[in-house]
Amino acid sequence: MTEPVIDGIVELGAPTLSAGIEAVLLVANEPLTARDLAASFGVPEPEILVILQQLSREYRERNSGIDIREVAGGWRLYTAADCTDAVERFVRDGQHTKLTQASLE
């Protein structure tokens, strides 16, 4: 079944395009290209790139515990570098939930 199209753009399935991008990156098993995301949301690739860069900047400006980076030709969510000690402590002290390799990086 195809998603409904509104004014030539596929309905997002999320409150905003930024929120949709974050949600998809959170569950992705590998980095996603802006082209992949553009195809998924039915939005031009340049618009996706602007949002990815904006999200990255916003995370850094608010000292978020997560970061979004372009790696290996695609974009991915990571834990922020300055939270390494907290993540390592959590893992070392016996977490109750398995972390993905991306989470550990």
PDB file as gemmi writes it, atoms N, CA and C in Angstrom:
CRYST1    1.000    1.000    1.000  90.00  90.00  90.00 P 1                      
ATOM      1  N   MET A   1       0.848  -1.183   0.000  1.00  0.00           N  
ATOM      2  CA  MET A   1       0.000   0.000   0.000  1.00  0.00           C  
ATOM      3  C   MET A   1       0.889   1.239   0.000  1.00  0.00           C  
ATOM      4  N   THR A   2       0.616   2.173  -0.881  1.00  0.00           N  
ATOM      5  CA  THR A   2       1.386   3.409  -0.914  1.00  0.00           C  
ATOM      6  C   THR A   2       0.822   4.408   0.078  1.00  0.00           C  
ATOM      7  N   GLU A   3       1.733   5.267   0.578  1.00  0.00           N  
ATOM      8  CA  GLU A   3       1.306   6.288   1.520  1.00  0.00           C  
ATOM      9  C   GLU A   3       0.535   7.380   0.795  1.00  0.00           C  
ATOM     10  N   PRO A   4      -0.420   8.013   1.477  1.00  0.00           N  
ATOM     11  CA  PRO A   4      -1.167   9.099   0.841  1.00  0.00           C  
ATOM     12  C   PRO A   4      -0.232  10.246   0.464  1.00  0.00           C  
ATOM     13  N   VAL A   5      -0.515  10.865  -0.662  1.00  0.00           N  
ATOM     14  CA  VAL A   5       0.283  12.002  -1.106  1.00  0.00           C  
ATOM     15  C   VAL A   5      -0.516  13.272  -0.915  1.00  0.00           C  
ATOM     16  N   ILE A   6       0.136  14.270  -0.300  1.00  0.00           N  
ATOM     17  CA  ILE A   6      -0.509  15.559  -0.074  1.00  0.00           C  
ATOM     18  C   ILE A   6       0.302  16.605  -0.818  1.00  0.00           C  
ATOM     19  N   ASP A   7      -0.335  17.322  -1.741  1.00  0.00           N  
ATOM     20  CA  ASP A   7       0.349  18.349  -2.536  1.00  0.00           C  
ATOM     21  C   ASP A   7       1.654  17.833  -3.138  1.00  0.00           C  
ATOM     22  N   GLY A   8       1.658  16.633  -3.657  1.00  0.00           N  
ATOM     23  CA  GLY A   8       2.833  16.107  -4.340  1.00  0.00           C  
ATOM     24  C   GLY A   8       3.909  15.549  -3.435  1.00  0.00           C  
ATOM     25  N   ILE A   9       3.737  15.605  -2.115  1.00  0.00           N  
ATOM     26  CA  ILE A   9       4.735  15.090  -1.171  1.00  0.00           C  
ATOM     27  C   ILE A   9       4.106  13.957  -0.377  1.00  0.00           C  
ATOM     28  N   VAL A  10       4.838  12.860  -0.230  1.00  0.00           N  
ATOM     29  CA  VAL A  10       4.341  11.732   0.548  1.00  0.00           C  
ATOM     30  C   VAL A  10       4.097  12.200   1.982  1.00  0.00           C  
ATOM     31  N   GLU A  11       2.960  11.821   2.549  1.00  0.00           N  
ATOM     32  CA  GLU A  11       2.680  12.171   3.943  1.00  0.00           C  
ATOM     33  C   GLU A  11       3.802  11.643   4.823  1.00  0.00           C  
ATOM     34  N   LEU A  12       4.277  12.458   5.758  1.00  0.00           N  
ATOM     35  CA  LEU A  12       5.463  12.132   6.543  1.00  0.00           C  
ATOM     36  C   LEU A  12       5.292  10.955   7.484  1.00  0.00           C  
ATOM     37  N   GLY A  13       4.145  10.816   8.101  1.00  0.00           N  
ATOM     38  CA  GLY A  13       3.985   9.783   9.112  1.00  0.00           C  
ATOM     39  C   GLY A  13       4.662  10.162  10.411  1.00  0.00           C  
ATOM     40  N   ALA A  14       4.957  11.450  10.588  1.00  0.00           N  
ATOM     41  CA  ALA A  14       5.607  11.987  11.782  1.00  0.00           C  
ATOM     42  C   ALA A  14       5.147  13.437  11.931  1.00  0.00           C  
ATOM     43  N   PRO A  15       5.246  13.999  13.142  1.00  0.00           N  
ATOM     44  CA  PRO A  15       4.771  15.375  13.338  1.00  0.00           C  
ATOM     45  C   PRO A  15       5.530  16.398  12.494  1.00  0.00           C  
ATOM     46  N   THR A  16       6.826  16.169  12.274  1.00  0.00           N  
ATOM     47  CA  THR A  16       7.645  17.053  11.439  1.00  0.00           C  
ATOM     48  C   THR A  16       8.643  16.199  10.681  1.00  0.00           C  
ATOM     49  N   LEU A  17       9.219  16.773   9.652  1.00  0.00           N  
ATOM     50  CA  LEU A  17      10.244  16.056   8.902  1.00  0.00           C  
ATOM     51  C   LEU A  17      11.453  15.785   9.785  1.00  0.00           C  
ATOM     52  N   SER A  18      11.833  16.754  10.611  1.00  0.00           N  
ATOM     53  CA  SER A  18      12.967  16.553  11.535  1.00  0.00           C  
ATOM     54  C   SER A  18      12.709  15.379  12.462  1.00  0.00           C  
ATOM     55  N   ALA A  19      11.511  15.319  13.024  1.00  0.00           N  
ATOM     56  CA  ALA A  19      11.170  14.220  13.939  1.00  0.00           C  
ATOM     57  C   ALA A  19      11.201  12.889  13.213  1.00  0.00           C  
ATOM     58  N   GLY A  20      10.703  12.855  11.992  1.00  0.00           N  
ATOM     59  CA  GLY A  20      10.725  11.625  11.216  1.00  0.00           C  
ATOM     60  C   GLY A  20      12.141  11.148  10.924  1.00  0.00           C  
ATOM     61  N   ILE A  21      13.001  12.093  10.568  1.00  0.00           N  
ATOM     62  CA  ILE A  21      14.402  11.756  10.299  1.00  0.00           C  
ATOM     63  C   ILE A  21      15.059  11.199  11.554  1.00  0.00           C  
ATOM     64  N   GLU A  22      14.848  11.855  12.689  1.00  0.00           N  
ATOM     65  CA  GLU A  22      15.428  11.362  13.947  1.00  0.00           C  
ATOM     66  C   GLU A  22      14.957   9.942  14.245  1.00  0.00           C  
ATOM     67  N   ALA A  23      13.664   9.701  14.094  1.00  0.00           N  
ATOM     68  CA  ALA A  23      13.103   8.387  14.406  1.00  0.00           C  
ATOM     69  C   ALA A  23      13.679   7.308  13.500  1.00  0.00           C  
ATOM     70  N   VAL A  24      13.799   7.607  12.222  1.00  0.00           N  
ATOM     71  CA  VAL A  24      14.334   6.623  11.282  1.00  0.00           C  
ATOM     72  C   VAL A  24      15.807   6.352  11.579  1.00  0.00           C  
ATOM     73  N   LEU A  25      16.583   7.405  11.851  1.00  0.00           N  
ATOM     74  CA  LEU A  25      18.004   7.212  12.164  1.00  0.00           C  
ATOM     75  C   LEU A  25      18.188   6.408  13.453  1.00  0.00           C  
ATOM     76  N   LEU A  26      17.272   6.567  14.395  1.00  0.00           N  
ATOM     77  CA  LEU A  26      17.368   5.843  15.650  1.00  0.00           C  
ATOM     78  C   LEU A  26      17.242   4.333  15.446  1.00  0.00           C  
ATOM     79  N   VAL A  27      16.418   3.913  14.524  1.00  0.00           N  
ATOM     80  CA  VAL A  27      16.187   2.476  14.337  1.00  0.00           C  
ATOM     81  C   VAL A  27      17.005   1.864  13.200  1.00  0.00           C  
ATOM     82  N   ALA A  28      17.696   2.699  12.433  1.00  0.00           N  
ATOM     83  CA  ALA A  28      18.478   2.193  11.300  1.00  0.00           C  
ATOM     84  C   ALA A  28      19.675   1.380  11.786  1.00  0.00           C  
ATOM     85  N   ASN A  29      19.952   0.282  11.099  1.00  0.00           N  
ATOM     86  CA  ASN A  29      21.077  -0.580  11.459  1.00  0.00           C  
ATOM     87  C   ASN A  29      22.400  -0.098  10.888  1.00  0.00           C  
ATOM     88  N   GLU A  30      22.350   0.815   9.939  1.00  0.00           N  
ATOM     89  CA  GLU A  30      23.563   1.334   9.317  1.00  0.00           C  
ATOM     90  C   GLU A  30      23.332   2.794   8.941  1.00  0.00           C  
ATOM     91  N   PRO A  31      24.408   3.522   8.672  1.00  0.00           N  
ATOM     92  CA  PRO A  31      24.230   4.926   8.278  1.00  0.00           C  
ATOM     93  C   PRO A  31      23.348   5.039   7.039  1.00  0.00           C  
ATOM     94  N   LEU A  32      22.512   6.078   7.009  1.00  0.00           N  
ATOM     95  CA  LEU A  32      21.620   6.317   5.886  1.00  0.00           C  
ATOM     96  C   LEU A  32      22.069   7.560   5.135  1.00  0.00           C  
ATOM     97  N   THR A  33      22.040   7.489   3.828  1.00  0.00           N  
ATOM     98  CA  THR A  33      22.396   8.654   3.029  1.00  0.00           C  
ATOM     99  C   THR A  33      21.224   9.621   2.982  1.00  0.00           C  
ATOM    100  N   ALA A  34      21.540  10.856   2.651  1.00  0.00           N  
ATOM    101  CA  ALA A  34      20.482  11.854   2.463  1.00  0.00           C  
ATOM    102  C   ALA A  34      19.556  11.407   1.331  1.00  0.00           C  
ATOM    103  N   ARG A  35      20.112  10.729   0.346  1.00  0.00           N  
ATOM    104  CA  ARG A  35      19.299  10.222  -0.768  1.00  0.00           C  
ATOM    105  C   ARG A  35      18.300   9.176  -0.276  1.00  0.00           C  
ATOM    106  N   ASP A  36      18.753   8.271   0.612  1.00  0.00           N  
ATOM    107  CA  ASP A  36      17.851   7.263   1.190  1.00  0.00           C  
ATOM    108  C   ASP A  36      16.698   7.937   1.930  1.00  0.00           C  
ATOM    109  N   LEU A  37      17.047   8.922   2.741  1.00  0.00           N  
ATOM    110  CA  LEU A  37      16.029   9.623   3.529  1.00  0.00           C  
ATOM    111  C   LEU A  37      15.086  10.414   2.633  1.00  0.00           C  
ATOM    112  N   ALA A  38      15.634  11.055   1.611  1.00  0.00           N  
ATOM    113  CA  ALA A  38      14.806  11.817   0.673  1.00  0.00           C  
ATOM    114  C   ALA A  38      13.789  10.910  -0.006  1.00  0.00           C  
ATOM    115  N   ALA A  39      14.237   9.741  -0.427  1.00  0.00           N  
ATOM    116  CA  ALA A  39      13.334   8.790  -1.080  1.00  0.00           C  
ATOM    117  C   ALA A  39      12.261   8.301  -0.113  1.00  0.00           C  
ATOM    118  N   SER A  40      12.652   8.066   1.115  1.00  0.00           N  
ATOM    119  CA  SER A  40      11.717   7.565   2.122  1.00  0.00           C  
ATOM    120  C   SER A  40      10.619   8.579   2.441  1.00  0.00           C  
ATOM    121  N   PHE A  41      10.996   9.853   2.514  1.00  0.00           N  
ATOM    122  CA  PHE A  41      10.040  10.888   2.894  1.00  0.00           C  
ATOM    123  C   PHE A  41       9.436  11.628   1.707  1.00  0.00           C  
ATOM    124  N   GLY A  42       9.926  11.361   0.494  1.00  0.00           N  
ATOM    125  CA  GLY A  42       9.392  12.047  -0.666  1.00  0.00           C  
ATOM    126  C   GLY A  42       9.711  13.531  -0.672  1.00  0.00           C  
ATOM    127  N   VAL A  43      10.909  13.855  -0.179  1.00  0.00           N  
ATOM    128  CA  VAL A  43      11.346  15.248  -0.053  1.00  0.00           C  
ATOM    129  C   VAL A  43      12.662  15.388  -0.807  1.00  0.00           C  
ATOM    130  N   PRO A  44      12.919  16.543  -1.417  1.00  0.00           N  
ATOM    131  CA  PRO A  44      14.185  16.714  -2.133  1.00  0.00           C  
ATOM    132  C   PRO A  44      15.401  16.529  -1.222  1.00  0.00           C  
ATOM    133  N   GLU A  45      16.440  15.902  -1.760  1.00  0.00           N  
ATOM    134  CA  GLU A  45      17.666  15.623  -1.008  1.00  0.00           C  
ATOM    135  C   GLU A  45      18.282  16.872  -0.365  1.00  0.00           C  
ATOM    136  N   PRO A  46      18.338  18.023  -1.052  1.00  0.00           N  
ATOM    137  CA  PRO A  46      18.914  19.218  -0.409  1.00  0.00           C  
ATOM    138  C   PRO A  46      18.176  19.622   0.870  1.00  0.00           C  
ATOM    139  N   GLU A  47      16.865  19.420   0.893  1.00  0.00           N  
ATOM    140  CA  GLU A  47      16.082  19.735   2.093  1.00  0.00           C  
ATOM    141  C   GLU A  47      16.463  18.799   3.248  1.00  0.00           C  
ATOM    142  N   ILE A  48      16.678  17.536   2.928  1.00  0.00           N  
ATOM    143  CA  ILE A  48      17.101  16.563   3.940  1.00  0.00           C  
ATOM    144  C   ILE A  48      18.467  16.961   4.497  1.00  0.00           C  
ATOM    145  N   LEU A  49      19.394  17.331   3.629  1.00  0.00           N  
ATOM    146  CA  LEU A  49      20.740  17.730   4.077  1.00  0.00           C  
ATOM    147  C   LEU A  49      20.689  18.925   5.012  1.00  0.00           C  
ATOM    148  N   VAL A  50      19.865  19.895   4.697  1.00  0.00           N  
ATOM    149  CA  VAL A  50      19.722  21.079   5.562  1.00  0.00           C  
ATOM    150  C   VAL A  50      19.231  20.647   6.942  1.00  0.00           C  
ATOM    151  N   ILE A  51      18.261  19.781   6.993  1.00  0.00           N  
ATOM    152  CA  ILE A  51      17.711  19.330   8.275  1.00  0.00           C  
ATOM    153  C   ILE A  51      18.738  18.513   9.047  1.00  0.00           C  
ATOM    154  N   LEU A  52      19.469  17.632   8.389  1.00  0.00           N  
ATOM    155  CA  LEU A  52      20.502  16.850   9.072  1.00  0.00           C  
ATOM    156  C   LEU A  52      21.551  17.765   9.699  1.00  0.00           C  
ATOM    157  N   GLN A  53      22.002  18.747   8.955  1.00  0.00           N  
ATOM    158  CA  GLN A  53      22.996  19.685   9.476  1.00  0.00           C  
ATOM    159  C   GLN A  53      22.425  20.528  10.611  1.00  0.00           C  
ATOM    160  N   GLN A  54      21.178  20.914  10.482  1.00  0.00           N  
ATOM    161  CA  GLN A  54      20.520  21.691  11.533  1.00  0.00           C  
ATOM    162  C   GLN A  54      20.376  20.856  12.812  1.00  0.00           C  
ATOM    163  N   LEU A  55      19.975  19.605  12.686  1.00  0.00           N  
ATOM    164  CA  LEU A  55      19.852  18.734  13.855  1.00  0.00           C  
ATOM    165  C   LEU A  55      21.201  18.571  14.543  1.00  0.00           C  
ATOM    166  N   SER A  56      22.250  18.350  13.768  1.00  0.00           N  
ATOM    167  CA  SER A  56      23.590  18.199  14.330  1.00  0.00           C  
ATOM    168  C   SER A  56      23.982  19.443  15.125  1.00  0.00           C  
ATOM    169  N   ARG A  57      23.748  20.599  14.535  1.00  0.00           N  
ATOM    170  CA  ARG A  57      24.074  21.867  15.204  1.00  0.00           C  
ATOM    171  C   ARG A  57      23.252  22.044  16.485  1.00  0.00           C  
ATOM    172  N   GLU A  58      21.958  21.742  16.419  1.00  0.00           N  
ATOM    173  CA  GLU A  58      21.085  21.885  17.596  1.00  0.00           C  
ATOM    174  C   GLU A  58      21.526  20.967  18.734  1.00  0.00           C  
ATOM    175  N   TYR A  59      21.892  19.727  18.414  1.00  0.00           N  
ATOM    176  CA  TYR A  59      22.357  18.803  19.452  1.00  0.00           C  
ATOM    177  C   TYR A  59      23.599  19.355  20.143  1.00  0.00           C  
ATOM    178  N   ARG A  60      24.546  19.858  19.357  1.00  0.00           N  
ATOM    179  CA  ARG A  60      25.781  20.409  19.946  1.00  0.00           C  
ATOM    180  C   ARG A  60      25.506  21.658  20.772  1.00  0.00           C  
ATOM    181  N   GLU A  61      24.661  22.542  20.272  1.00  0.00           N  
ATOM    182  CA  GLU A  61      24.369  23.798  20.967  1.00  0.00           C  
ATOM    183  C   GLU A  61      23.679  23.581  22.303  1.00  0.00           C  
ATOM    184  N   ARG A  62      22.885  22.549  22.420  1.00  0.00           N  
ATOM    185  CA  ARG A  62      22.191  22.313  23.699  1.00  0.00           C  
ATOM    186  C   ARG A  62      22.896  21.268  24.562  1.00  0.00           C  
ATOM    187  N   ASN A  63      24.129  20.930  24.171  1.00  0.00           N  
ATOM    188  CA  ASN A  63      24.916  19.951  24.925  1.00  0.00           C  
ATOM    189  C   ASN A  63      24.147  18.655  25.132  1.00  0.00           C  
ATOM    190  N   SER A  64      23.558  18.176  24.066  1.00  0.00           N  
ATOM    191  CA  SER A  64      22.771  16.954  24.107  1.00  0.00           C  
ATOM    192  C   SER A  64      23.659  15.737  24.345  1.00  0.00           C  
ATOM    193  N   GLY A  65      23.082  14.691  24.843  1.00  0.00           N  
ATOM    194  CA  GLY A  65      23.795  13.438  25.038  1.00  0.00           C  
ATOM    195  C   GLY A  65      23.915  12.626  23.761  1.00  0.00           C  
ATOM    196  N   ILE A  66      23.256  13.103  22.712  1.00  0.00           N  
ATOM    197  CA  ILE A  66      23.366  12.439  21.424  1.00  0.00           C  
ATOM    198  C   ILE A  66      23.919  13.411  20.393  1.00  0.00           C  
ATOM    199  N   ASP A  67      24.412  12.834  19.315  1.00  0.00           N  
ATOM    200  CA  ASP A  67      24.981  13.607  18.223  1.00  0.00           C  
ATOM    201  C   ASP A  67      24.556  12.931  16.933  1.00  0.00           C  
ATOM    202  N   ILE A  68      24.505  13.679  15.880  1.00  0.00           N  
ATOM    203  CA  ILE A  68      24.215  13.119  14.566  1.00  0.00           C  
ATOM    204  C   ILE A  68      25.405  13.482  13.689  1.00  0.00           C  
ATOM    205  N   ARG A  69      25.970  12.455  13.044  1.00  0.00           N  
ATOM    206  CA  ARG A  69      27.177  12.670  12.247  1.00  0.00           C  
ATOM    207  C   ARG A  69      27.079  11.939  10.921  1.00  0.00           C  
ATOM    208  N   GLU A  70      27.813  12.491   9.956  1.00  0.00           N  
ATOM    209  CA  GLU A  70      27.938  11.818   8.671  1.00  0.00           C  
ATOM    210  C   GLU A  70      29.183  10.951   8.729  1.00  0.00           C  
ATOM    211  N   VAL A  71      29.001   9.663   8.551  1.00  0.00           N  
ATOM    212  CA  VAL A  71      30.090   8.689   8.632  1.00  0.00           C  
ATOM    213  C   VAL A  71      29.889   7.659   7.520  1.00  0.00           C  
ATOM    214  N   ALA A  72      30.957   7.297   6.873  1.00  0.00           N  
ATOM    215  CA  ALA A  72      30.915   6.265   5.833  1.00  0.00           C  
ATOM    216  C   ALA A  72      29.870   6.569   4.758  1.00  0.00           C  
ATOM    217  N   GLY A  73      29.740   7.846   4.419  1.00  0.00           N  
ATOM    218  CA  GLY A  73      28.818   8.239   3.361  1.00  0.00           C  
ATOM    219  C   GLY A  73      27.370   8.323   3.776  1.00  0.00           C  
ATOM    220  N   GLY A  74      27.074   8.122   5.062  1.00  0.00           N  
ATOM    221  CA  GLY A  74      25.699   8.192   5.539  1.00  0.00           C  
ATOM    222  C   GLY A  74      25.624   8.865   6.896  1.00  0.00           C  
ATOM    223  N   TRP A  75      24.420   9.118   7.345  1.00  0.00           N  
ATOM    224  CA  TRP A  75      24.182   9.803   8.622  1.00  0.00           C  
ATOM    225  C   TRP A  75      23.709   8.811   9.662  1.00  0.00           C  
ATOM    226  N   ARG A  76      24.108   9.069  10.916  1.00  0.00           N  
ATOM    227  CA  ARG A  76      23.776   8.157  12.005  1.00  0.00           C  
ATOM    228  C   ARG A  76      23.743   8.916  13.330  1.00  0.00           C  
ATOM    229  N   LEU A  77      22.930   8.422  14.265  1.00  0.00           N  
ATOM    230  CA  LEU A  77      22.906   8.960  15.623  1.00  0.00           C  
ATOM    231  C   LEU A  77      23.985   8.272  16.451  1.00  0.00           C  
ATOM    232  N   TYR A  78      24.675   9.040  17.270  1.00  0.00           N  
ATOM    233  CA  TYR A  78      25.725   8.539  18.159  1.00  0.00           C  
ATOM    234  C   TYR A  78      25.551   9.165  19.532  1.00  0.00           C  
ATOM    235  N   THR A  79      26.175   8.561  20.524  1.00  0.00           N  
ATOM    236  CA  THR A  79      26.249   9.231  21.813  1.00  0.00           C  
ATOM    237  C   THR A  79      27.289  10.342  21.680  1.00  0.00           C  
ATOM    238  N   ALA A  80      27.075  11.434  22.390  1.00  0.00           N  
ATOM    239  CA  ALA A  80      27.992  12.567  22.335  1.00  0.00           C  
ATOM    240  C   ALA A  80      29.328  12.188  22.959  1.00  0.00           C  
ATOM    241  N   ALA A  81      30.402  12.698  22.392  1.00  0.00           N  
ATOM    242  CA  ALA A  81      31.752  12.357  22.847  1.00  0.00           C  
ATOM    243  C   ALA A  81      31.961  12.695  24.321  1.00  0.00           C  
ATOM    244  N   ASP A  82      31.386  13.798  24.788  1.00  0.00           N  
ATOM    245  CA  ASP A  82      31.610  14.168  26.186  1.00  0.00           C  
ATOM    246  C   ASP A  82      30.741  13.375  27.166  1.00  0.00           C  
ATOM    247  N   CYS A  83      30.010  12.389  26.661  1.00  0.00           N  
ATOM    248  CA  CYS A  83      29.229  11.494  27.525  1.00  0.00           C  
ATOM    249  C   CYS A  83      29.853  10.101  27.606  1.00  0.00           C  
ATOM    250  N   THR A  84      31.050   9.967  27.076  1.00  0.00           N  
ATOM    251  CA  THR A  84      31.722   8.673  27.042  1.00  0.00           C  
ATOM    252  C   THR A  84      31.838   8.049  28.425  1.00  0.00           C  
ATOM    253  N   ASP A  85      32.243   8.832  29.423  1.00  0.00           N  
ATOM    254  CA  ASP A  85      32.408   8.295  30.777  1.00  0.00           C  
ATOM    255  C   ASP A  85      31.095   7.742  31.334  1.00  0.00           C  
ATOM    256  N   ALA A  86      30.001   8.457  31.104  1.00  0.00           N  
ATOM    257  CA  ALA A  86      28.701   7.999  31.606  1.00  0.00           C  
ATOM    258  C   ALA A  86      28.291   6.689  30.935  1.00  0.00           C  
ATOM    259  N   VAL A  87      28.508   6.599  29.627  1.00  0.00           N  
ATOM    260  CA  VAL A  87      28.145   5.384  28.893  1.00  0.00           C  
ATOM    261  C   VAL A  87      29.027   4.218  29.339  1.00  0.00           C  
ATOM    262  N   GLU A  88      30.324   4.463  29.457  1.00  0.00           N  
ATOM    263  CA  GLU A  88      31.240   3.400  29.890  1.00  0.00           C  
ATOM    264  C   GLU A  88      30.902   2.914  31.294  1.00  0.00           C  
ATOM    265  N   ARG A  89      30.561   3.831  32.194  1.00  0.00           N  
ATOM    266  CA  ARG A  89      30.187   3.452  33.551  1.00  0.00           C  
ATOM    267  C   ARG A  89      28.933   2.586  33.529  1.00  0.00           C  
ATOM    268  N   PHE A  90      27.966   2.976  32.728  1.00  0.00           N  
ATOM    269  CA  PHE A  90      26.728   2.222  32.613  1.00  0.00           C  
ATOM    270  C   PHE A  90      27.003   0.802  32.124  1.00  0.00           C  
ATOM    271  N   VAL A  91      27.838   0.693  31.104  1.00  0.00           N  
ATOM    272  CA  VAL A  91      28.166  -0.613  30.541  1.00  0.00           C  
ATOM    273  C   VAL A  91      28.977  -1.440  31.536  1.00  0.00           C  
ATOM    274  N   ARG A  92      29.974  -0.826  32.144  1.00  0.00           N  
ATOM    275  CA  ARG A  92      30.857  -1.539  33.071  1.00  0.00           C  
ATOM    276  C   ARG A  92      30.109  -2.020  34.317  1.00  0.00           C  
ATOM    277  N   ASP A  93      29.181  -1.228  34.804  1.00  0.00           N  
ATOM    278  CA  ASP A  93      28.470  -1.576  36.039  1.00  0.00           C  
ATOM    279  C   ASP A  93      27.311  -2.537  35.813  1.00  0.00           C  
ATOM    280  N   GLY A  94      27.201  -3.059  34.598  1.00  0.00           N  
ATOM    281  CA  GLY A  94      26.189  -4.081  34.327  1.00  0.00           C  
ATOM    282  C   GLY A  94      24.859  -3.518  33.920  1.00  0.00           C  
ATOM    283  N   GLN A  95      24.773  -3.052  32.705  1.00  0.00           N  
ATOM    284  CA  GLN A  95      23.503  -2.523  32.218  1.00  0.00           C  
ATOM    285  C   GLN A  95      22.502  -3.652  32.087  1.00  0.00           C  
ATOM    286  N   HIS A  96      21.259  -3.283  32.054  1.00  0.00           N  
ATOM    287  CA  HIS A  96      20.189  -4.263  31.941  1.00  0.00           C  
ATOM    288  C   HIS A  96      19.667  -4.369  30.514  1.00  0.00           C  
ATOM    289  N   THR A  97      20.130  -3.485  29.657  1.00  0.00           N  
ATOM    290  CA  THR A  97      19.707  -3.484  28.264  1.00  0.00           C  
ATOM    291  C   THR A  97      20.946  -3.546  27.392  1.00  0.00           C  
ATOM    292  N   LYS A  98      20.912  -4.352  26.357  1.00  0.00           N  
ATOM    293  CA  LYS A  98      22.048  -4.422  25.450  1.00  0.00           C  
ATOM    294  C   LYS A  98      22.117  -3.154  24.612  1.00  0.00           C  
ATOM    295  N   LEU A  99      23.329  -2.627  24.474  1.00  0.00           N  
ATOM    296  CA  LEU A  99      23.532  -1.455  23.638  1.00  0.00           C  
ATOM    297  C   LEU A  99      24.030  -1.891  22.271  1.00  0.00           C  
ATOM    298  N   THR A 100      23.631  -1.148  21.248  1.00  0.00           N  
ATOM    299  CA  THR A 100      24.127  -1.437  19.902  1.00  0.00           C  
ATOM    300  C   THR A 100      25.562  -0.956  19.789  1.00  0.00           C  
ATOM    301  N   GLN A 101      26.270  -1.420  18.781  1.00  0.00           N  
ATOM    302  CA  GLN A 101      27.629  -0.965  18.545  1.00  0.00           C  
ATOM    303  C   GLN A 101      27.644   0.543  18.325  1.00  0.00           C  
ATOM    304  N   ALA A 102      26.655   1.083  17.611  1.00  0.00           N  
ATOM    305  CA  ALA A 102      26.583   2.524  17.376  1.00  0.00           C  
ATOM    306  C   ALA A 102      26.446   3.281  18.690  1.00  0.00           C  
ATOM    307  N   SER A 103      25.679   2.736  19.619  1.00  0.00           N  
ATOM    308  CA  SER A 103      25.511   3.391  20.909  1.00  0.00           C  
ATOM    309  C   SER A 103      26.818   3.435  21.676  1.00  0.00           C  
ATOM    310  N   LEU A 104      27.613   2.396  21.543  1.00  0.00           N  
ATOM    311  CA  LEU A 104      28.872   2.335  22.256  1.00  0.00           C  
ATOM    312  C   LEU A 104      29.928   3.260  21.662  1.00  0.00           C  
ATOM    313  N   GLU A 105      29.775   3.621  20.383  1.00  0.00           N  
ATOM    314  CA  GLU A 105      30.720   4.511  19.724  1.00  0.00           C  
ATOM    315  C   GLU A 105      30.434   5.918  20.111  1.00  0.00           C  
TER     316      GLU A 105                                                      
END                                                                             
